[in-house]
Short mmCIF file of C-alpha atoms and ligand atoms in Angstrom, two decimals:
data_model
loop_
_atom_site.label_atom_id
_atom_site.label_comp_id
_atom_site.label_asym_id
_atom_site.label_seq_id
_atom_site.Cartn_x
_atom_site.Cartn_y
_atom_site.Cartn_z
CA MET A 1 0.00 0.00 0.00
CA ARG A 2 2.80 2.33 0.92
CA GLU A 3 4.61 1.46 -2.32
CA PHE A 4 1.42 2.12 -4.25
CA ALA A 5 1.13 5.55 -2.62
CA ALA A 6 4.78 6.26 -3.47
CA VAL A 7 4.18 5.36 -7.13
CA ILE A 8 1.07 7.54 -7.29
CA GLY A 9 3.02 10.31 -5.54
CA SER A 10 5.93 10.25 -7.96
CA THR A 11 3.56 10.06 -10.96
CA LEU A 12 1.80 13.14 -9.66
CA ILE A 13 5.09 14.98 -9.20
CA LEU A 14 6.16 14.02 -12.73
CA SER A 15 2.88 15.25 -14.21
CA LEU A 16 3.13 18.53 -12.27
CA ALA A 17 6.71 18.96 -13.46
CA ALA A 18 5.60 18.34 -17.06
CA LEU A 19 2.84 20.90 -16.63
CA ALA A 20 5.25 23.49 -15.25
CA ALA A 21 7.65 22.83 -18.14
CA ALA A 22 4.94 23.21 -20.82
CA PRO A 23 5.20 26.46 -22.79
CA ALA A 24 3.07 29.26 -21.34
CA HIS A 25 1.02 29.68 -24.50
CA ALA A 26 -0.05 26.07 -24.08
CA GLN A 27 -1.29 26.86 -20.55
CA PHE A 28 -3.29 30.01 -21.31
CA ALA A 29 -5.98 30.04 -23.96
CA ARG A 30 -5.86 33.84 -24.43
CA PRO A 31 -3.30 36.55 -23.56
CA GLN A 32 -5.82 38.19 -21.20
CA ASP A 33 -5.97 34.93 -19.22
CA ALA A 34 -2.20 35.15 -18.73
CA VAL A 35 -2.48 38.83 -17.68
CA LYS A 36 -5.15 37.98 -15.12
CA TYR A 37 -3.12 35.05 -13.80
CA ARG A 38 0.07 37.05 -13.26
CA GLN A 39 -1.81 40.04 -11.79
CA SER A 40 -3.60 37.70 -9.37
CA ALA A 41 -0.33 36.09 -8.29
CA MET A 42 1.26 39.54 -7.79
CA THR A 43 -1.74 40.71 -5.75
CA LEU A 44 -1.42 37.71 -3.44
CA MET A 45 2.35 38.23 -3.18
CA ALA A 46 1.72 41.83 -2.12
CA ALA A 47 -0.79 40.70 0.55
CA HIS A 48 1.56 38.18 2.15
CA PHE A 49 4.64 40.34 1.77
CA GLY A 50 2.72 43.26 3.33
CA ARG A 51 2.01 41.16 6.43
CA LEU A 52 5.69 40.28 6.78
CA ALA A 53 6.76 43.89 6.22
CA ALA A 54 4.36 45.02 8.97
CA VAL A 55 6.00 42.60 11.43
CA ALA A 56 9.48 43.72 10.30
CA ARG A 57 8.73 47.38 11.03
CA GLY A 58 6.98 46.59 14.33
CA ALA A 59 3.52 47.58 13.10
CA ALA A 60 2.16 44.04 13.66
CA PRO A 61 2.89 41.54 16.45
CA ASN A 62 5.67 39.04 15.78
CA ASP A 63 3.82 35.73 15.87
CA PRO A 64 6.48 33.22 14.73
CA ALA A 65 3.96 30.67 13.42
CA GLN A 66 2.19 33.28 11.30
CA VAL A 67 5.46 34.74 10.09
CA LYS A 68 6.56 31.27 8.96
CA GLU A 69 3.28 30.61 7.21
CA ASN A 70 3.32 33.96 5.39
CA ALA A 71 6.91 33.41 4.32
CA HIS A 72 6.19 29.93 2.98
CA VAL A 73 3.09 31.11 1.12
CA LEU A 74 5.06 34.04 -0.33
CA GLN A 75 7.81 31.68 -1.48
CA MET A 76 5.30 29.50 -3.30
CA LEU A 77 3.48 32.50 -4.81
CA ALA A 78 6.74 33.97 -6.08
CA SER A 79 7.17 30.94 -8.33
CA LEU A 80 3.86 31.58 -10.11
CA PRO A 81 3.73 34.77 -12.24
CA TRP A 82 6.56 33.88 -14.64
CA SER A 83 4.85 31.11 -16.61
CA ALA A 84 2.38 33.82 -17.72
CA TYR A 85 5.14 35.69 -19.63
CA GLY A 86 5.30 33.40 -22.64
CA PRO A 87 5.39 34.45 -26.28
CA GLY A 88 2.42 36.61 -27.29
CA MET A 89 1.30 37.21 -23.69
CA GLN A 90 1.90 41.00 -23.78
CA GLY A 91 -0.68 43.18 -22.08
CA GLY A 92 -1.91 44.50 -18.76
CA ASP A 93 0.59 46.78 -17.02
CA SER A 94 3.55 44.75 -18.23
CA LYS A 95 5.86 46.81 -20.46
CA SER A 96 6.67 45.22 -23.79
CA ASN A 97 10.42 45.47 -23.06
CA ILE A 98 9.97 42.29 -20.96
CA TRP A 99 9.70 40.38 -24.23
CA SER A 100 12.78 42.08 -25.70
CA ASN A 101 14.93 41.63 -22.51
CA PRO A 102 13.98 38.12 -21.36
CA ALA A 103 17.38 37.46 -19.75
CA ASP A 104 17.25 40.59 -17.57
CA PHE A 105 13.62 39.96 -16.63
CA LYS A 106 14.55 36.41 -15.62
CA HIS A 107 17.52 37.72 -13.64
CA LYS A 108 15.27 40.14 -11.72
CA ARG A 109 12.84 37.42 -10.77
CA GLU A 110 15.71 35.14 -9.70
CA VAL A 111 17.01 37.94 -7.43
CA LEU A 112 13.51 38.18 -5.93
CA GLN A 113 13.36 34.43 -5.37
CA THR A 114 16.83 34.37 -3.76
CA HIS A 115 15.84 37.10 -1.28
CA ILE A 116 12.53 35.36 -0.56
CA ALA A 117 14.42 32.14 0.19
CA ALA A 118 16.53 34.09 2.72
CA LEU A 119 13.36 35.60 4.17
CA SER A 120 11.85 32.14 4.52
CA ALA A 121 15.00 30.86 6.25
CA ALA A 122 14.92 33.82 8.67
CA ALA A 123 11.24 33.09 9.40
CA ASP A 124 12.00 29.40 10.04
CA ALA A 125 14.83 30.42 12.40
CA GLY A 126 12.62 32.99 14.15
CA ASP A 127 15.41 35.53 13.58
CA ILE A 128 13.77 38.99 13.54
CA ALA A 129 16.98 40.88 12.62
CA LYS A 130 17.52 38.65 9.58
CA LEU A 131 13.82 38.89 8.75
CA ARG A 132 14.05 42.71 8.72
CA ALA A 133 17.08 42.62 6.43
CA ALA A 134 15.40 40.12 4.10
CA VAL A 135 12.16 42.13 3.97
CA GLY A 136 14.22 45.15 2.88
CA ALA A 137 15.99 43.13 0.18
CA VAL A 138 12.74 41.58 -1.10
CA GLY A 139 11.04 45.00 -1.23
CA ALA A 140 13.97 46.40 -3.20
CA SER A 141 13.77 43.53 -5.69
CA CYS A 142 10.01 44.06 -6.21
CA LYS A 143 10.75 47.74 -6.89
CA ALA A 144 13.73 47.09 -9.19
CA CYS A 145 11.56 45.01 -11.49
CA HIS A 146 8.57 47.35 -11.33
CA ASP A 147 10.77 50.35 -12.18
CA ALA A 148 12.05 48.58 -15.29
CA TYR A 149 9.06 46.55 -16.48
CA ARG A 150 5.78 47.75 -15.01
CA LYS A 151 3.76 50.61 -16.53
C1 HEC B 201 10.67 40.26 -12.28
C2 HEC B 201 9.73 41.36 -12.21
C3 HEC B 201 8.83 41.57 -11.03
C4 HEC B 201 9.09 41.32 -9.71
C5 HEC B 201 10.37 40.80 -9.08
C6 HEC B 201 7.90 41.70 -8.99
N1 HEC B 201 6.95 42.17 -9.85
FE1 HEC B 201 5.09 42.81 -9.34
N2 HEC B 201 4.68 43.18 -11.28
C7 HEC B 201 5.55 43.03 -12.33
C8 HEC B 201 4.91 43.38 -13.57
C9 HEC B 201 5.54 43.34 -14.93
C10 HEC B 201 3.59 43.76 -13.24
C11 HEC B 201 2.47 44.14 -14.21
C12 HEC B 201 1.63 42.86 -14.48
C13 HEC B 201 0.62 43.03 -15.60
O1 HEC B 201 -0.32 43.85 -15.43
O2 HEC B 201 0.79 42.37 -16.67
C14 HEC B 201 3.49 43.63 -11.78
C15 HEC B 201 2.34 43.92 -11.07
C16 HEC B 201 2.25 43.90 -9.69
C17 HEC B 201 1.06 44.28 -8.93
C18 HEC B 201 -0.26 44.77 -9.50
C19 HEC B 201 -1.17 43.56 -9.78
C20 HEC B 201 -2.48 43.96 -10.46
O3 HEC B 201 -3.53 43.50 -9.99
O4 HEC B 201 -2.46 44.69 -11.46
C21 HEC B 201 1.38 44.12 -7.60
C22 HEC B 201 0.46 44.38 -6.41
C23 HEC B 201 2.74 43.63 -7.53
N3 HEC B 201 3.24 43.51 -8.84
C24 HEC B 201 3.41 43.33 -6.37
C25 HEC B 201 4.70 42.80 -6.32
C26 HEC B 201 5.40 42.51 -5.09
C27 HEC B 201 4.85 42.73 -3.70
C28 HEC B 201 6.60 42.02 -5.44
C29 HEC B 201 7.73 41.56 -4.55
C30 HEC B 201 7.40 40.70 -3.44
C31 HEC B 201 6.67 42.02 -6.90
N4 HEC B 201 5.50 42.50 -7.39
C32 HEC B 201 7.77 41.59 -7.62
C33 HEC B 201 6.85 42.57 -12.24
C34 HEC B 201 7.49 42.13 -11.09
#
């Protein structure tokens, strides 16, 4: 039974990996679906990041369990918007230079994800000083990309 569950589990992981690897235009029927998807992911990122930023600046109580949960949710959310930047998915408030500078856009999202990983580690460790530093770095990486690529 346990082996069966393991097989089902690895099949599921393989199918999810295949899905994530599929080209974006195969995942979104229309460009406006991709725009809505990435805007929704960004909105959720802002909500969870906002809660962490409030703790970092002392405007909200430091509840370690909630901090951890918000950090983990943020880390997952920060993996989402990018599949909605495939060929032909221009629109919304995304500047078209994203499609002419794919390497820099990718670099900026990798910087974000690196700082969010540090934030998540600080949350797991319950280290408020490191959390503050990581919140600052994450906020700066949101802004760096918005300055370059958001209308
Ligand atoms: C690599 C680039 C990049 C990074 C990093 C990034 N964003 Fe964005 N963000 C964008 C772009 C581009 C848009 C415009 C999306 C669209 O309308 O197509 C956007 C839109 C948004 C929006 C508006 C969503 C809406 O409903 O229109 C919010 C809120 C937002 N981002 C929050 C964040 C936060 C918070 C972070 C950091 C935790 C972040 N973003 C990091 C590129 C980025």
